[in-house]
């Protein structure tokens, strides 16, 4: 879309407003990642410019992100010798950014946008809740004016409590940090159009000047390096590449999931089309650009994009203006933030971490679906107890296992006819549904494959043990999307076993691709080709023509409930949805 001159003023104003958020957040998230604050500004500039060139979204804003900070720290800090070499930390973070960029560009070129779907929403909620708690606990020492060397939520909690017990708290630091948190939250709640972070930062700098907080033990950011770094290829050892690659995979996955969700949300509001593969390529370019100028991995930011949108942003010129203003600050005013208290940066990070947590979503899962609530809590505990990077592995693994679980134990039931209601329906929902003597209509809601084929066979055999024994077991196979070779062998053995009992295995509504697979497997040599019907109605009509059976109501027990003979017997299958 061509740029419109009418957008220029709005983009410049929005870019100026956005800068007031980019600078303090960039510095805070850099320190969250275990890096010098200045690297957050370098990163902000490069990712904004790169996305302005390659990004498909008109207003999406990239930058350092609170959800990636702990992952970056968890990747690079174990590789740094005790005592902390900031130069080596920057080199490792820059290489990590290049790796993330390469992975996301590759994903975009190969159209692998579906990878972002590997984390289900319940596990993502649990992961983010754990991440929010980890960030919160990790920032408490800085908020209270002291430092710890602990790693991991449990150790960091112990170290913080030990620091409190040892009297390391700096009262002035606590006052600045807590006041900053309160100010941000109050302004965000009651005056959302006011740049809360900027107001807090300016207030903290003013308090430092008036009260001389540095002499009261409050750590300050200090003078930032002047100018902008040159193009630099980070130098790291061969032994560092393995751990960096593992971290890059996790960061790329979270970054892609975050980017796609934010792009979808803002595209829906602005009427744009989401181009997922182009988004991935653009995010990769932004990470690669940051990595070449002493930056670290970035992602999209819902909060910063919302600020730009509210300020009137119309195009990526907004981000370019923000990047230009940051460069001017670095060149002309490097001492602008030297009196900014470190507890104020901790307040920025803590308030950001609170926005990551989704307590309402967790509560909704508890009320709506307990199985997904347990997945959420497992992901939360994975982050809290194992760490940030293992936590993302746990989240992905749980999501994949949940998919496999649903395919392994799909819902299945017996169907009956409901007078006045077209079609055939679940007897659990309609316990008085009619049935035909000698015919069982069984529906299996999933593909037949190696993991569930034996369970399917056992369920069919269980249905044939009712009295009187059915003549036909009709499988309503429309939901069966696949049959693999293991399942085909089970079907062959099942048909032979039923034939020995005088029971016919019949299929209806089998999809054409699945039917062709069955024919390719040679199953039609065992299962009579005449036992495949295009619809349930056709199969029922054939059965009635053969037997003369008439529809009768379901048998009922003394309490008026449907009889177990209609498929309600307990066991692994059938089962109700969890």
Coordinates of C-alpha atoms in Angstrom, one line a residue:
X1 CA 0.0 0.0 0.0
X2 CA 1.4 3.4 -1.0
X3 CA 2.2 5.9 1.8
X4 CA -0.2 8.8 2.2
X5 CA 1.0 12.3 3.0
X6 CA -1.9 12.7 5.4
X7 CA -0.3 10.0 7.6
X8 CA 3.0 11.9 8.1
X9 CA 2.1 14.1 11.1
X10 CA 0.3 11.3 12.9
X11 CA 3.3 8.9 12.4
X12 CA 5.8 11.5 13.7
X13 CA 3.7 12.2 16.7
X14 CA 3.1 8.5 17.4
X15 CA 6.8 7.8 17.0
X16 CA 7.7 10.5 19.5
X17 CA 5.1 9.1 22.0
X18 CA 6.4 5.6 21.4
X19 CA 10.0 6.6 22.2
X20 CA 9.0 7.6 25.7
X21 CA 8.1 3.9 26.3
X22 CA 10.8 2.3 24.2
X23 CA 13.7 3.8 26.1
X24 CA 12.9 2.8 29.7
X25 CA 11.5 -0.5 28.7
X26 CA 14.5 -1.3 26.4
X27 CA 16.9 -0.5 29.2
X28 CA 14.9 -2.5 31.8
X29 CA 14.4 -5.6 29.6
X30 CA 18.2 -5.6 28.8
X31 CA 19.0 -5.8 32.4
X32 CA 16.3 -8.5 32.8
X33 CA 18.3 -10.5 30.2
X34 CA 21.5 -10.0 32.2
X35 CA 22.9 -7.4 29.8
X36 CA 24.0 -3.7 30.1
X37 CA 21.1 -1.3 29.8
X38 CA 22.5 0.3 26.7
X39 CA 22.1 -2.9 24.7
X40 CA 18.3 -2.5 25.0
X41 CA 18.5 0.8 23.1
X42 CA 20.8 -0.6 20.4
X43 CA 18.4 -3.5 20.0
X44 CA 15.3 -1.3 19.9
X45 CA 16.8 0.9 17.1
X46 CA 17.8 -2.0 14.8
X47 CA 14.7 -4.2 15.2
X48 CA 12.4 -1.2 14.5
X49 CA 14.4 -0.2 11.3
X50 CA 14.5 -3.8 10.1
X51 CA 10.8 -4.4 10.6
X52 CA 10.0 -1.1 8.9
X53 CA 11.7 -2.5 5.8
X54 CA 10.5 -6.2 5.9
X55 CA 7.4 -6.2 8.1
X56 CA 4.0 -6.7 6.5
X57 CA 2.0 -5.1 9.3
X58 CA 1.6 -1.3 9.2
X59 CA 1.7 -0.7 13.0
X60 CA 3.1 -3.8 14.7
X61 CA 6.0 -2.7 17.0
X62 CA 9.0 -5.0 17.8
X63 CA 11.5 -4.7 20.6
X64 CA 13.0 -6.2 23.7
X65 CA 10.3 -8.2 25.5
X66 CA 9.7 -9.2 29.1
X67 CA 8.8 -12.7 28.1
X68 CA 12.1 -13.3 26.3
X69 CA 14.4 -11.6 28.9
X70 CA 14.5 -14.6 31.3
X71 CA 15.0 -17.0 28.4
X72 CA 18.0 -15.0 27.2
X73 CA 19.4 -14.8 30.7
X74 CA 18.9 -18.5 31.2
X75 CA 20.8 -19.2 28.0
X76 CA 23.8 -16.9 28.3
X77 CA 24.4 -16.6 32.0
X78 CA 25.5 -20.2 32.5
X79 CA 28.1 -19.7 29.8
X80 CA 29.7 -16.6 31.5
X81 CA 32.4 -17.1 34.1
X82 CA 31.7 -16.1 37.7
X83 CA 32.2 -12.4 38.1
X84 CA 30.3 -11.6 35.0
X85 CA 32.1 -10.4 31.8
X86 CA 29.6 -7.9 30.2
X87 CA 31.5 -8.0 26.9
X88 CA 31.2 -11.8 26.7
X89 CA 27.5 -11.6 27.7
X90 CA 26.8 -9.1 24.9
X91 CA 28.7 -11.3 22.3
X92 CA 26.7 -14.4 23.4
X93 CA 23.4 -12.5 23.3
X94 CA 24.2 -11.1 19.9
X95 CA 25.0 -14.6 18.5
X96 CA 21.8 -15.8 20.1
X97 CA 19.9 -13.1 18.3
X98 CA 21.5 -14.1 15.0
X99 CA 20.5 -17.8 15.6
X100 CA 17.0 -16.8 16.4
X101 CA 16.9 -14.6 13.3
X102 CA 18.2 -17.5 11.1
X103 CA 15.6 -19.9 12.6
X104 CA 12.7 -17.6 12.1
X105 CA 13.7 -16.6 8.5
X106 CA 14.0 -20.3 7.7
X107 CA 10.6 -20.9 9.2
X108 CA 9.1 -18.1 7.1
X109 CA 10.8 -19.2 3.8
X110 CA 9.7 -22.8 4.4
X111 CA 6.2 -21.7 5.4
X112 CA 6.4 -23.3 8.8
X113 CA 4.0 -21.0 10.5
X114 CA 2.2 -23.9 12.1
X115 CA 5.2 -24.4 14.4
X116 CA 3.8 -21.5 16.4
X117 CA 0.8 -23.7 17.2
X118 CA 2.9 -26.2 19.1
X119 CA 2.0 -24.5 22.3
X120 CA -1.7 -24.7 23.1
X121 CA -3.4 -21.9 24.9
X122 CA -3.7 -23.6 28.3
X123 CA -0.1 -24.6 28.3
X124 CA 0.9 -21.0 27.1
X125 CA -1.2 -19.6 30.0
X126 CA 0.6 -21.8 32.5
X127 CA 4.0 -21.0 31.0
X128 CA 3.3 -17.2 31.1
X129 CA 2.1 -17.5 34.7
X130 CA 5.3 -19.3 35.7
X131 CA 7.3 -16.7 33.7
X132 CA 5.6 -13.8 35.4
X133 CA 6.3 -15.3 38.9
X134 CA 9.9 -16.0 37.9
X135 CA 10.4 -12.4 36.7
X136 CA 8.7 -10.9 39.7
X137 CA 10.9 -12.9 42.2
X138 CA 14.0 -12.2 40.2
X139 CA 13.4 -8.4 40.3
X140 CA 12.7 -8.2 44.0
X141 CA 16.3 -8.0 45.1
X142 CA 16.9 -5.0 42.8
X143 CA 13.7 -3.4 44.1
X144 CA 15.0 -3.8 47.6
X145 CA 18.4 -2.4 46.8
X146 CA 20.7 -5.5 46.8
X147 CA 21.9 -8.2 44.5
X148 CA 21.9 -12.0 44.6
X149 CA 23.7 -14.6 42.5
X150 CA 21.0 -17.2 42.6
X151 CA 19.5 -18.9 39.6
X152 CA 16.0 -20.4 39.3
X153 CA 12.8 -19.5 41.1
X154 CA 13.4 -21.6 44.2
X155 CA 17.0 -20.5 44.7
X156 CA 16.1 -16.8 43.9
X157 CA 13.3 -16.9 46.5
X158 CA 15.7 -18.3 49.1
X159 CA 18.4 -15.8 48.3
X160 CA 15.9 -12.9 48.5
X161 CA 14.6 -14.0 51.9
X162 CA 18.2 -14.5 53.1
X163 CA 19.1 -10.9 51.9
X164 CA 16.1 -9.6 53.9
X165 CA 17.1 -11.5 57.0
X166 CA 20.7 -10.2 56.7
X167 CA 19.5 -6.6 56.6
X168 CA 20.7 -5.9 53.1
X169 CA 17.5 -3.9 52.3
X170 CA 18.0 -0.3 51.3
X171 CA 15.0 1.7 52.5
X172 CA 15.3 4.4 49.9
X173 CA 15.4 1.8 47.1
X174 CA 12.3 0.2 48.4
X175 CA 10.5 3.5 48.5
X176 CA 11.5 4.4 45.0
X177 CA 10.6 1.0 43.6
X178 CA 7.2 0.5 45.3
X179 CA 6.2 4.1 44.5
X180 CA 7.1 3.4 40.9
X181 CA 5.0 0.3 40.7
X182 CA 2.0 2.0 42.4
X183 CA 2.3 5.0 40.1
X184 CA 2.4 2.9 36.9
X185 CA -0.5 0.7 37.9
X186 CA -2.6 3.7 39.0
X187 CA -2.0 5.6 35.8
X188 CA -2.6 2.5 33.6
X189 CA -5.8 1.9 35.4
X190 CA -7.3 5.4 35.7
X191 CA -5.5 7.4 33.1
X192 CA -4.6 4.9 30.3
X193 CA -3.8 7.7 27.8
X194 CA -1.1 9.0 30.0
X195 CA 2.4 7.5 29.4
X196 CA 2.7 5.8 32.8
X197 CA 6.2 4.5 32.4
X198 CA 7.5 7.9 31.2
X199 CA 5.8 9.7 34.1
X200 CA 7.3 7.3 36.6
X201 CA 10.8 7.5 35.1
X202 CA 10.8 11.3 35.0
X203 CA 9.5 11.3 38.6
X204 CA 12.3 8.9 39.7
X205 CA 15.0 11.0 38.1
X206 CA 13.6 14.1 39.7
X207 CA 13.5 12.4 43.1
X208 CA 17.2 11.4 42.6
X209 CA 18.1 15.0 42.0
X210 CA 16.1 16.5 44.8
X211 CA 16.8 13.8 47.5
X212 CA 20.3 12.8 46.4
X213 CA 19.2 9.1 46.3
X214 CA 22.7 8.0 45.2
X215 CA 24.1 9.0 48.6
X216 CA 21.3 7.0 50.3
X217 CA 22.5 3.7 48.8
X218 CA 20.2 3.6 45.7
X219 CA 22.0 2.3 42.6
X220 CA 21.7 4.5 39.5
X221 CA 21.9 3.6 35.8
X222 CA 24.8 6.0 35.3
X223 CA 26.2 7.5 32.1
X224 CA 25.4 5.6 29.0
X225 CA 28.1 5.1 26.3
X226 CA 27.9 7.8 23.7
X227 CA 27.2 7.1 20.0
X228 CA 26.1 3.9 18.2
X229 CA 28.1 0.6 17.9
X230 CA 29.6 -0.4 14.6
X231 CA 28.6 -3.5 12.6
X232 CA 30.1 -6.3 14.7
X233 CA 30.1 -10.1 14.1
X234 CA 29.9 -11.6 17.6
X235 CA 32.8 -13.9 18.5
X236 CA 31.9 -16.9 20.6
X237 CA 33.6 -20.3 21.2
X238 CA 32.5 -23.5 19.4
X239 CA 31.5 -25.0 22.7
X240 CA 29.0 -22.2 23.2
X241 CA 27.1 -22.9 20.0
X242 CA 25.2 -26.0 21.4
X243 CA 23.7 -24.3 24.4
X244 CA 23.0 -21.1 22.3
X245 CA 21.2 -23.2 19.7
X246 CA 19.0 -24.9 22.3
X247 CA 18.1 -21.5 23.7
X248 CA 17.5 -20.1 20.3
X249 CA 14.9 -22.8 19.5
X250 CA 12.9 -22.0 22.6
X251 CA 13.1 -18.2 22.1
X252 CA 12.2 -18.5 18.4
X253 CA 9.1 -20.6 19.3
X254 CA 7.9 -18.2 21.9
X255 CA 8.7 -15.2 19.7
X256 CA 6.8 -16.7 16.7
X257 CA 3.7 -17.6 18.9
X258 CA 3.7 -14.1 20.3
X259 CA 4.1 -12.4 16.9
X260 CA 1.4 -14.4 15.2
X261 CA -1.1 -13.8 18.1
X262 CA -0.3 -10.0 18.2
X263 CA -0.4 -9.7 14.4
X264 CA -3.8 -11.4 14.3
X265 CA -5.2 -9.3 17.1
X266 CA -4.2 -5.9 15.6
X267 CA -4.9 -7.0 12.0
X268 CA -8.5 -7.8 13.1
X269 CA -8.8 -4.3 14.5
X270 CA -7.3 -2.5 11.6
X271 CA -8.8 -4.6 8.8
X272 CA -5.4 -5.9 7.6
X273 CA -4.6 -9.4 6.4
X274 CA -2.3 -11.6 8.5
X275 CA 0.6 -12.9 6.5
X276 CA 2.2 -15.3 8.9
X277 CA 5.1 -16.4 6.8
X278 CA 6.1 -12.8 6.0
X279 CA 5.8 -11.9 9.7
X280 CA 8.3 -14.7 10.5
X281 CA 10.7 -13.5 7.9
X282 CA 10.5 -9.9 9.1
X283 CA 11.0 -10.9 12.7
X284 CA 14.0 -13.0 11.6
X285 CA 15.4 -10.0 9.8
X286 CA 14.9 -7.8 12.9
X287 CA 16.7 -10.3 15.1
X288 CA 19.5 -10.6 12.7
X289 CA 19.9 -6.9 12.5
X290 CA 20.0 -6.6 16.3
X291 CA 22.5 -9.3 16.5
X292 CA 24.9 -7.5 14.2
X293 CA 24.9 -4.4 16.4
X294 CA 25.4 -5.7 19.9
X295 CA 21.7 -6.5 20.4
X296 CA 19.7 -9.5 21.6
X297 CA 16.6 -11.4 20.6
X298 CA 13.3 -9.5 20.2
X299 CA 9.6 -10.1 19.7
X300 CA 6.5 -8.2 19.0
X301 CA 5.0 -6.2 21.8
X302 CA 1.3 -5.9 22.3
X303 CA 1.6 -3.0 24.8
X304 CA 4.0 -0.9 22.7
X305 CA 1.8 -1.6 19.6
X306 CA -1.2 -0.5 21.5
X307 CA 0.5 2.7 22.5
X308 CA 1.5 3.4 18.9
X309 CA -2.1 2.7 17.7
X310 CA -3.6 5.0 20.4
X311 CA -1.1 7.7 19.4
X312 CA -2.4 7.6 15.8
X313 CA 0.3 5.4 14.1
X314 CA -0.5 4.7 10.4
X315 CA 2.6 3.0 9.2
X316 CA 6.0 1.7 10.1
X317 CA 7.3 5.2 9.9
X318 CA 6.2 5.4 13.5
X319 CA 8.9 2.9 14.5
X320 CA 11.5 4.6 12.3
X321 CA 10.8 7.9 14.0
X322 CA 11.2 6.1 17.4
X323 CA 14.5 4.6 16.3
X324 CA 15.8 7.9 15.0
X325 CA 15.0 9.7 18.3
X326 CA 16.8 7.0 20.3
X327 CA 19.9 7.4 18.1
X328 CA 19.8 11.2 18.6
X329 CA 19.6 10.6 22.3
X330 CA 22.6 8.3 22.3
X331 CA 24.6 10.8 20.2
X332 CA 23.6 14.1 21.8
X333 CA 22.2 13.2 25.3
X334 CA 23.9 10.0 26.6
X335 CA 23.7 11.3 30.2
X336 CA 19.9 11.8 30.1
X337 CA 19.2 8.8 32.2
X338 CA 22.3 8.7 34.4
X339 CA 20.2 9.6 37.5
X340 CA 17.5 6.9 36.8
X341 CA 17.4 4.6 39.9
X342 CA 17.8 0.9 39.3
X343 CA 14.7 0.2 41.4
X344 CA 12.7 2.3 38.9
X345 CA 13.8 -0.1 36.2
X346 CA 12.8 -3.0 38.4
X347 CA 9.4 -1.4 38.7
X348 CA 9.0 -1.3 34.9
X349 CA 9.9 -5.0 34.7
X350 CA 7.6 -6.0 37.6
X351 CA 4.6 -4.2 36.2
X352 CA 5.3 -5.8 32.8
X353 CA 5.5 -9.2 34.4
X354 CA 2.0 -8.7 36.0
X355 CA 0.6 -8.2 32.5
X356 CA 2.0 -11.6 31.5
X357 CA 0.0 -13.5 34.1
X358 CA -3.5 -14.6 33.2
X359 CA -5.2 -15.5 36.5
X360 CA -8.7 -15.0 35.0
X361 CA -7.8 -17.4 32.1
X362 CA -6.5 -20.0 34.6
X363 CA -9.7 -19.7 36.7
X364 CA -11.8 -20.1 33.6
X365 CA -9.9 -23.3 32.7
X366 CA -10.7 -24.7 36.2
X367 CA -14.4 -24.1 35.7
X368 CA -14.6 -25.1 32.0
X369 CA -12.2 -28.0 31.5
X370 CA -10.2 -29.6 34.3
X371 CA -7.9 -31.5 32.0
X372 CA -6.7 -28.3 30.4
X373 CA -6.4 -26.7 33.8
X374 CA -4.0 -29.5 34.8
X375 CA -2.0 -28.9 31.6
X376 CA -1.8 -25.2 32.6
X377 CA -0.6 -26.0 36.1
X378 CA 1.9 -28.6 34.8
X379 CA 3.4 -25.9 32.4
X380 CA 3.4 -23.4 35.3
X381 CA 5.3 -25.9 37.6
X382 CA 7.7 -26.7 34.7
X383 CA 8.8 -23.1 34.6
X384 CA 8.7 -22.5 38.3
X385 CA 10.6 -25.7 39.3
X386 CA 12.8 -26.5 36.3
X387 CA 13.6 -23.1 34.9
X388 CA 12.5 -21.0 31.9
X389 CA 14.1 -22.9 29.1
X390 CA 13.1 -26.4 30.4
X391 CA 9.7 -24.8 31.0
X392 CA 9.1 -24.0 27.4
X393 CA 10.2 -27.6 26.5
X394 CA 7.6 -28.9 29.1
X395 CA 4.9 -26.6 27.6
X396 CA 5.6 -27.8 24.1
X397 CA 5.8 -31.5 25.2
X398 CA 2.5 -31.2 27.1
X399 CA 0.8 -29.6 24.1
X400 CA 1.9 -32.4 21.9
X401 CA 1.0 -35.1 24.4
X402 CA -2.5 -33.5 24.8
X403 CA -3.0 -33.8 21.0
X404 CA -1.8 -37.4 21.1
X405 CA -4.1 -38.2 24.2
X406 CA -7.1 -36.9 22.3
X407 CA -6.3 -39.1 19.3
X408 CA -5.5 -42.1 21.6
X409 CA -8.8 -41.9 23.5
X410 CA -11.2 -40.2 21.1
X411 CA -14.9 -39.9 22.0
X412 CA -17.0 -42.8 20.7
X413 CA -20.6 -43.8 21.4
X414 CA -23.6 -45.7 20.2
X415 CA -26.2 -43.9 18.0
X416 CA -29.9 -44.2 17.8
X417 CA -32.9 -42.6 16.0
X418 CA -34.8 -39.8 17.7
X419 CA -38.4 -39.3 16.5
X420 CA -38.9 -35.9 14.9
X421 CA -35.1 -35.2 14.7
X422 CA -33.3 -36.0 11.4
X423 CA -30.3 -38.2 11.5
X424 CA -28.8 -40.5 14.2
X425 CA -27.8 -39.2 17.6
X426 CA -25.7 -40.0 20.6
X427 CA -27.7 -42.1 23.1
X428 CA -25.9 -40.4 25.9
X429 CA -27.6 -37.1 24.9
X430 CA -30.8 -38.9 23.9
X431 CA -31.2 -41.9 26.2
X432 CA -34.7 -42.8 24.8
X433 CA -33.5 -42.9 21.2
X434 CA -34.9 -45.8 19.2
X435 CA -32.8 -48.7 17.9
X436 CA -33.2 -51.6 15.5
X437 CA -33.0 -55.1 17.1
X438 CA -29.7 -56.8 16.0
X439 CA -28.1 -53.5 14.8
X440 CA -25.5 -51.5 16.8
X441 CA -24.5 -48.1 15.2
X442 CA -21.2 -47.2 16.7
X443 CA -19.4 -43.8 16.0
X444 CA -15.7 -43.4 16.6
X445 CA -14.6 -39.8 16.6
X446 CA -11.0 -39.9 15.5
X447 CA -8.4 -41.5 13.1
X448 CA -7.7 -45.2 13.5
X449 CA -4.0 -45.6 14.1
X450 CA -1.5 -47.8 16.0
X451 CA -2.2 -46.2 19.4
X452 CA -6.0 -46.6 19.5
X453 CA -6.6 -49.5 17.0
X454 CA -6.6 -52.2 19.8
X455 CA -8.9 -50.1 21.9
X456 CA -11.3 -49.7 19.0
X457 CA -11.3 -53.5 18.4
X458 CA -11.9 -54.2 22.1
X459 CA -14.8 -51.8 22.2
X460 CA -16.4 -53.4 19.1
X461 CA -16.0 -56.9 20.7
X462 CA -17.6 -55.6 23.9
X463 CA -20.6 -54.4 21.9
X464 CA -21.1 -57.8 20.4
X465 CA -21.2 -59.5 23.9
X466 CA -24.6 -58.0 24.6
X467 CA -27.8 -60.1 24.7
X468 CA -29.2 -60.8 22.2
X469 CA -26.0 -60.7 20.1
X470 CA -26.2 -58.1 17.3
X471 CA -26.3 -59.2 13.7
X472 CA -24.5 -56.1 12.4
X473 CA -22.1 -53.7 14.0
X474 CA -22.4 -50.6 11.8
X475 CA -19.4 -48.2 12.2
X476 CA -20.5 -44.6 11.5
X477 CA -17.0 -43.8 10.0
X478 CA -17.4 -40.2 8.9
X479 CA -15.2 -38.8 11.7
X480 CA -12.5 -41.5 10.9
X481 CA -9.9 -39.4 9.0
X482 CA -7.3 -42.0 8.6
X483 CA -6.5 -45.7 8.9
X484 CA -2.8 -46.7 9.2
X485 CA -1.4 -50.2 8.5
X486 CA -1.5 -51.2 12.2
X487 CA -5.1 -50.3 12.4
X488 CA -5.8 -52.1 9.1
X489 CA -4.3 -55.3 10.5
X490 CA -6.5 -54.9 13.6
X491 CA -9.6 -54.4 11.4
X492 CA -8.7 -57.6 9.5
X493 CA -8.5 -59.6 12.6
X494 CA -11.6 -58.0 14.0
X495 CA -13.6 -58.9 10.9
X496 CA -12.5 -62.5 11.1
X497 CA -13.3 -62.7 14.8
X498 CA -16.8 -61.3 14.2
X499 CA -17.4 -63.5 11.2
X500 CA -16.7 -66.5 13.4
X501 CA -19.5 -65.3 15.8
X502 CA -21.9 -64.6 12.9
X503 CA -21.6 -60.9 13.2
X504 CA -21.0 -58.6 10.2
X505 CA -18.7 -55.5 10.5
X506 CA -20.2 -52.8 8.3
X507 CA -19.0 -49.3 7.5
X508 CA -20.9 -46.1 6.5
X509 CA -19.8 -42.7 5.4
X510 CA -16.2 -43.7 5.1
X511 CA -14.2 -40.8 3.4
X512 CA -13.0 -41.6 -0.1
X513 CA -9.3 -41.2 0.7
X514 CA -9.7 -43.5 3.7
X515 CA -11.6 -46.0 1.6
X516 CA -8.9 -46.0 -1.0
X517 CA -6.3 -46.7 1.7
X518 CA -8.4 -49.7 2.9
X519 CA -8.5 -51.0 -0.6
X520 CA -4.8 -50.5 -1.0
X521 CA -4.2 -52.5 2.2
X522 CA -6.3 -55.3 0.7
X523 CA -8.9 -55.2 3.5
X524 CA -11.7 -55.7 0.9
X525 CA -10.5 -59.2 0.5
X526 CA -11.6 -59.8 4.1
X527 CA -14.4 -57.3 4.6
X528 CA -17.2 -57.8 2.1
X529 CA -17.2 -54.8 -0.3
X530 CA -21.0 -54.8 0.0
X531 CA -20.5 -53.9 3.7
X532 CA -19.4 -50.3 2.7
X533 CA -22.3 -47.9 2.5
X534 CA -22.2 -44.2 1.4
X535 CA -24.5 -43.1 4.3
X536 CA -25.9 -44.5 7.5
X537 CA -29.4 -44.2 6.1
X538 CA -28.3 -46.5 3.2
X539 CA -26.8 -49.1 5.6
X540 CA -29.9 -49.0 7.8
X541 CA -32.2 -49.4 4.8
X542 CA -30.2 -52.4 3.7
X543 CA -30.3 -54.0 7.2
X544 CA -34.0 -53.5 7.4
X545 CA -34.6 -54.9 4.0
X546 CA -32.6 -58.0 5.0
X547 CA -34.1 -58.6 8.4
X548 CA -37.4 -56.8 8.4
X549 CA -36.5 -55.2 11.8
X550 CA -38.6 -52.3 13.1
X551 CA -37.5 -49.4 15.3
X552 CA -38.2 -49.8 19.0
X553 CA -37.5 -47.5 22.0
X554 CA -34.5 -48.0 24.1
X555 CA -34.9 -50.5 27.0
X556 CA -35.2 -48.6 30.3
X557 CA -34.4 -49.8 33.8
X558 CA -36.6 -49.2 36.9
X559 CA -35.2 -45.7 37.3
X560 CA -36.1 -44.8 33.8
X561 CA -32.5 -44.7 32.6
X562 CA -31.3 -46.2 29.4
X563 CA -30.1 -49.7 29.5
X564 CA -26.3 -50.5 29.6
X565 CA -27.1 -52.7 26.6
X566 CA -27.1 -49.6 24.5
X567 CA -23.5 -48.9 25.0
X568 CA -23.2 -47.4 28.5
X569 CA -21.1 -50.1 30.0
X570 CA -18.0 -48.7 31.8
X571 CA -14.5 -49.1 30.5
X572 CA -11.7 -47.3 28.7
X573 CA -13.9 -46.8 25.7
X574 CA -16.4 -45.3 25.2
X575 CA -15.8 -42.2 27.2
X576 CA -17.2 -38.8 27.6
X577 CA -15.2 -35.7 26.6
X578 CA -13.2 -34.3 29.5

